[in-house]
Amino acid sequence: MVTHVVMWTVREDGFSGKQEAAKALKSRLETMYGAVPHFISLEVGLNAIDGAAACDVVLITRHSDMEQLERYRIDPVHKEVASWVGEHTSFRAVVDFES
């Protein structure tokens, strides 16, 4: 199994604050559930405790193998969502690991 973890810091531009921006990002990421067939599970979480090193949103997807992760990455729906997310975030960190 491959786990794909992505964390972002949101930009507040166009939103009434960080919380609204984070909720919009979460909602957009969740549109991939059922629309992108290349993962076993998808979970999106919002940060609960602010801190200097904290991100605002986390995405965790699980894939059967690296091939399915790569198919996920190039899926047109994923690419469209990723583009939108990129426009509304200022920082992104990614970790992919096998278990």
PDB file of C-alpha atoms in Angstrom:
ATOM      1  CA  MET A   1       0.000   0.000   0.000  1.00  0.00           C
ATOM      2  CA  VAL A   2       1.126   3.571  -0.723  1.00  0.00           C
ATOM      3  CA  THR A   3       0.013   6.511   1.398  1.00  0.00           C
ATOM      4  CA  HIS A   4       0.089   9.996  -0.127  1.00  0.00           C
ATOM      5  CA  VAL A   5       0.028  12.897   2.351  1.00  0.00           C
ATOM      6  CA  VAL A   6      -0.194  16.543   1.269  1.00  0.00           C
ATOM      7  CA  MET A   7      -0.396  19.545   3.604  1.00  0.00           C
ATOM      8  CA  TRP A   8      -1.133  23.155   2.660  1.00  0.00           C
ATOM      9  CA  THR A   9      -1.216  26.618   4.118  1.00  0.00           C
ATOM     10  CA  VAL A  10      -4.147  28.505   2.619  1.00  0.00           C
ATOM     11  CA  ARG A  11      -4.179  32.013   1.192  1.00  0.00           C
ATOM     12  CA  GLU A  12      -7.036  34.137   2.451  1.00  0.00           C
ATOM     13  CA  ASP A  13      -7.387  36.124  -0.799  1.00  0.00           C
ATOM     14  CA  GLY A  14     -11.029  36.078  -1.878  1.00  0.00           C
ATOM     15  CA  PHE A  15     -12.234  34.546   1.394  1.00  0.00           C
ATOM     16  CA  SER A  16     -13.401  36.149   4.648  1.00  0.00           C
ATOM     17  CA  GLY A  17     -10.607  34.498   6.618  1.00  0.00           C
ATOM     18  CA  LYS A  18      -8.378  31.482   7.063  1.00  0.00           C
ATOM     19  CA  GLN A  19     -11.172  29.218   8.310  1.00  0.00           C
ATOM     20  CA  GLU A  20     -13.394  29.937   5.293  1.00  0.00           C
ATOM     21  CA  ALA A  21     -10.448  29.413   2.932  1.00  0.00           C
ATOM     22  CA  ALA A  22      -9.561  26.094   4.587  1.00  0.00           C
ATOM     23  CA  LYS A  23     -13.175  24.880   4.400  1.00  0.00           C
ATOM     24  CA  ALA A  24     -13.334  25.798   0.699  1.00  0.00           C
ATOM     25  CA  LEU A  25     -10.119  23.881   0.059  1.00  0.00           C
ATOM     26  CA  LYS A  26     -11.451  20.851   1.949  1.00  0.00           C
ATOM     27  CA  SER A  27     -14.684  20.935  -0.023  1.00  0.00           C
ATOM     28  CA  ARG A  28     -12.838  21.149  -3.341  1.00  0.00           C
ATOM     29  CA  LEU A  29     -10.512  18.252  -2.452  1.00  0.00           C
ATOM     30  CA  GLU A  30     -13.467  16.090  -1.430  1.00  0.00           C
ATOM     31  CA  THR A  31     -14.953  16.426  -4.938  1.00  0.00           C
ATOM     32  CA  MET A  32     -12.355  13.862  -6.031  1.00  0.00           C
ATOM     33  CA  TYR A  33     -14.076  11.164  -3.968  1.00  0.00           C
ATOM     34  CA  GLY A  34     -16.034   9.069  -6.457  1.00  0.00           C
ATOM     35  CA  ALA A  35     -14.683  11.059  -9.424  1.00  0.00           C
ATOM     36  CA  VAL A  36     -11.108   9.735  -9.346  1.00  0.00           C
ATOM     37  CA  PRO A  37     -10.911   5.913  -9.314  1.00  0.00           C
ATOM     38  CA  HIS A  38      -7.235   5.459  -8.466  1.00  0.00           C
ATOM     39  CA  PHE A  39      -7.299   5.422  -4.659  1.00  0.00           C
ATOM     40  CA  ILE A  40      -8.565   3.127  -1.931  1.00  0.00           C
ATOM     41  CA  SER A  41      -9.436   5.954   0.444  1.00  0.00           C
ATOM     42  CA  LEU A  42      -9.398   9.739   0.629  1.00  0.00           C
ATOM     43  CA  GLU A  43      -9.467  11.805   3.813  1.00  0.00           C
ATOM     44  CA  VAL A  44      -9.256  15.581   4.202  1.00  0.00           C
ATOM     45  CA  GLY A  45      -8.702  17.255   7.558  1.00  0.00           C
ATOM     46  CA  LEU A  46      -8.569  20.809   8.871  1.00  0.00           C
ATOM     47  CA  ASN A  47      -5.947  21.854  11.400  1.00  0.00           C
ATOM     48  CA  ALA A  48      -7.324  21.954  14.947  1.00  0.00           C
ATOM     49  CA  ILE A  49      -4.445  23.667  16.778  1.00  0.00           C
ATOM     50  CA  ASP A  50      -2.630  26.730  15.431  1.00  0.00           C
ATOM     51  CA  GLY A  51       1.117  26.914  15.785  1.00  0.00           C
ATOM     52  CA  ALA A  52       4.183  28.315  14.070  1.00  0.00           C
ATOM     53  CA  ALA A  53       4.771  25.136  12.042  1.00  0.00           C
ATOM     54  CA  ALA A  54       1.102  24.257  11.469  1.00  0.00           C
ATOM     55  CA  CYS A  55      -0.493  23.807   8.070  1.00  0.00           C
ATOM     56  CA  ASP A  56      -4.200  24.465   7.535  1.00  0.00           C
ATOM     57  CA  VAL A  57      -5.379  21.468   5.488  1.00  0.00           C
ATOM     58  CA  VAL A  58      -4.178  17.888   5.023  1.00  0.00           C
ATOM     59  CA  LEU A  59      -5.100  15.365   2.322  1.00  0.00           C
ATOM     60  CA  ILE A  60      -4.398  11.666   2.849  1.00  0.00           C
ATOM     61  CA  THR A  61      -5.020   9.177   0.050  1.00  0.00           C
ATOM     62  CA  ARG A  62      -4.187   5.488   0.045  1.00  0.00           C
ATOM     63  CA  HIS A  63      -3.341   3.563  -3.115  1.00  0.00           C
ATOM     64  CA  SER A  64      -2.809  -0.132  -3.792  1.00  0.00           C
ATOM     65  CA  ASP A  65       0.626   0.503  -5.326  1.00  0.00           C
ATOM     66  CA  MET A  66       2.876   3.157  -6.878  1.00  0.00           C
ATOM     67  CA  GLU A  67       1.268   2.635 -10.290  1.00  0.00           C
ATOM     68  CA  GLN A  68      -2.131   3.637  -8.893  1.00  0.00           C
ATOM     69  CA  LEU A  69      -0.577   6.688  -7.217  1.00  0.00           C
ATOM     70  CA  GLU A  70       0.897   7.744 -10.563  1.00  0.00           C
ATOM     71  CA  ARG A  71      -2.476   7.233 -12.285  1.00  0.00           C
ATOM     72  CA  TYR A  72      -4.050   9.405  -9.590  1.00  0.00           C
ATOM     73  CA  ARG A  73      -1.465  12.136 -10.177  1.00  0.00           C
ATOM     74  CA  ILE A  74      -2.178  12.310 -13.923  1.00  0.00           C
ATOM     75  CA  ASP A  75      -5.966  11.910 -13.687  1.00  0.00           C
ATOM     76  CA  PRO A  76      -7.686  14.936 -15.329  1.00  0.00           C
ATOM     77  CA  VAL A  77     -10.011  15.502 -12.359  1.00  0.00           C
ATOM     78  CA  HIS A  78      -7.075  15.446  -9.941  1.00  0.00           C
ATOM     79  CA  LYS A  79      -5.102  17.835 -12.143  1.00  0.00           C
ATOM     80  CA  GLU A  80      -8.011  20.310 -12.263  1.00  0.00           C
ATOM     81  CA  VAL A  81      -8.475  20.176  -8.486  1.00  0.00           C
ATOM     82  CA  ALA A  82      -4.704  20.501  -7.944  1.00  0.00           C
ATOM     83  CA  SER A  83      -4.609  23.585 -10.155  1.00  0.00           C
ATOM     84  CA  TRP A  84      -7.410  25.257  -8.181  1.00  0.00           C
ATOM     85  CA  VAL A  85      -5.770  24.319  -4.882  1.00  0.00           C
ATOM     86  CA  GLY A  86      -2.437  25.730  -6.071  1.00  0.00           C
ATOM     87  CA  GLU A  87      -4.078  29.089  -6.743  1.00  0.00           C
ATOM     88  CA  HIS A  88      -5.443  29.256  -3.193  1.00  0.00           C
ATOM     89  CA  THR A  89      -2.443  28.097  -1.160  1.00  0.00           C
ATOM     90  CA  SER A  90       0.917  29.598  -0.248  1.00  0.00           C
ATOM     91  CA  PHE A  91       2.735  26.465   0.948  1.00  0.00           C
ATOM     92  CA  ARG A  92       2.593  22.754   0.108  1.00  0.00           C
ATOM     93  CA  ALA A  93       4.439  19.742   1.550  1.00  0.00           C
ATOM     94  CA  VAL A  94       4.150  16.148   0.295  1.00  0.00           C
ATOM     95  CA  VAL A  95       5.159  12.745   1.680  1.00  0.00           C
ATOM     96  CA  ASP A  96       4.567   9.428  -0.108  1.00  0.00           C
ATOM     97  CA  PHE A  97       5.403   6.204   1.708  1.00  0.00           C
ATOM     98  CA  GLU A  98       4.913   2.470   1.311  1.00  0.00           C
ATOM     99  CA  SER A  99       3.605   0.299   4.110  1.00  0.00           C
TER     100      SER A  99
END
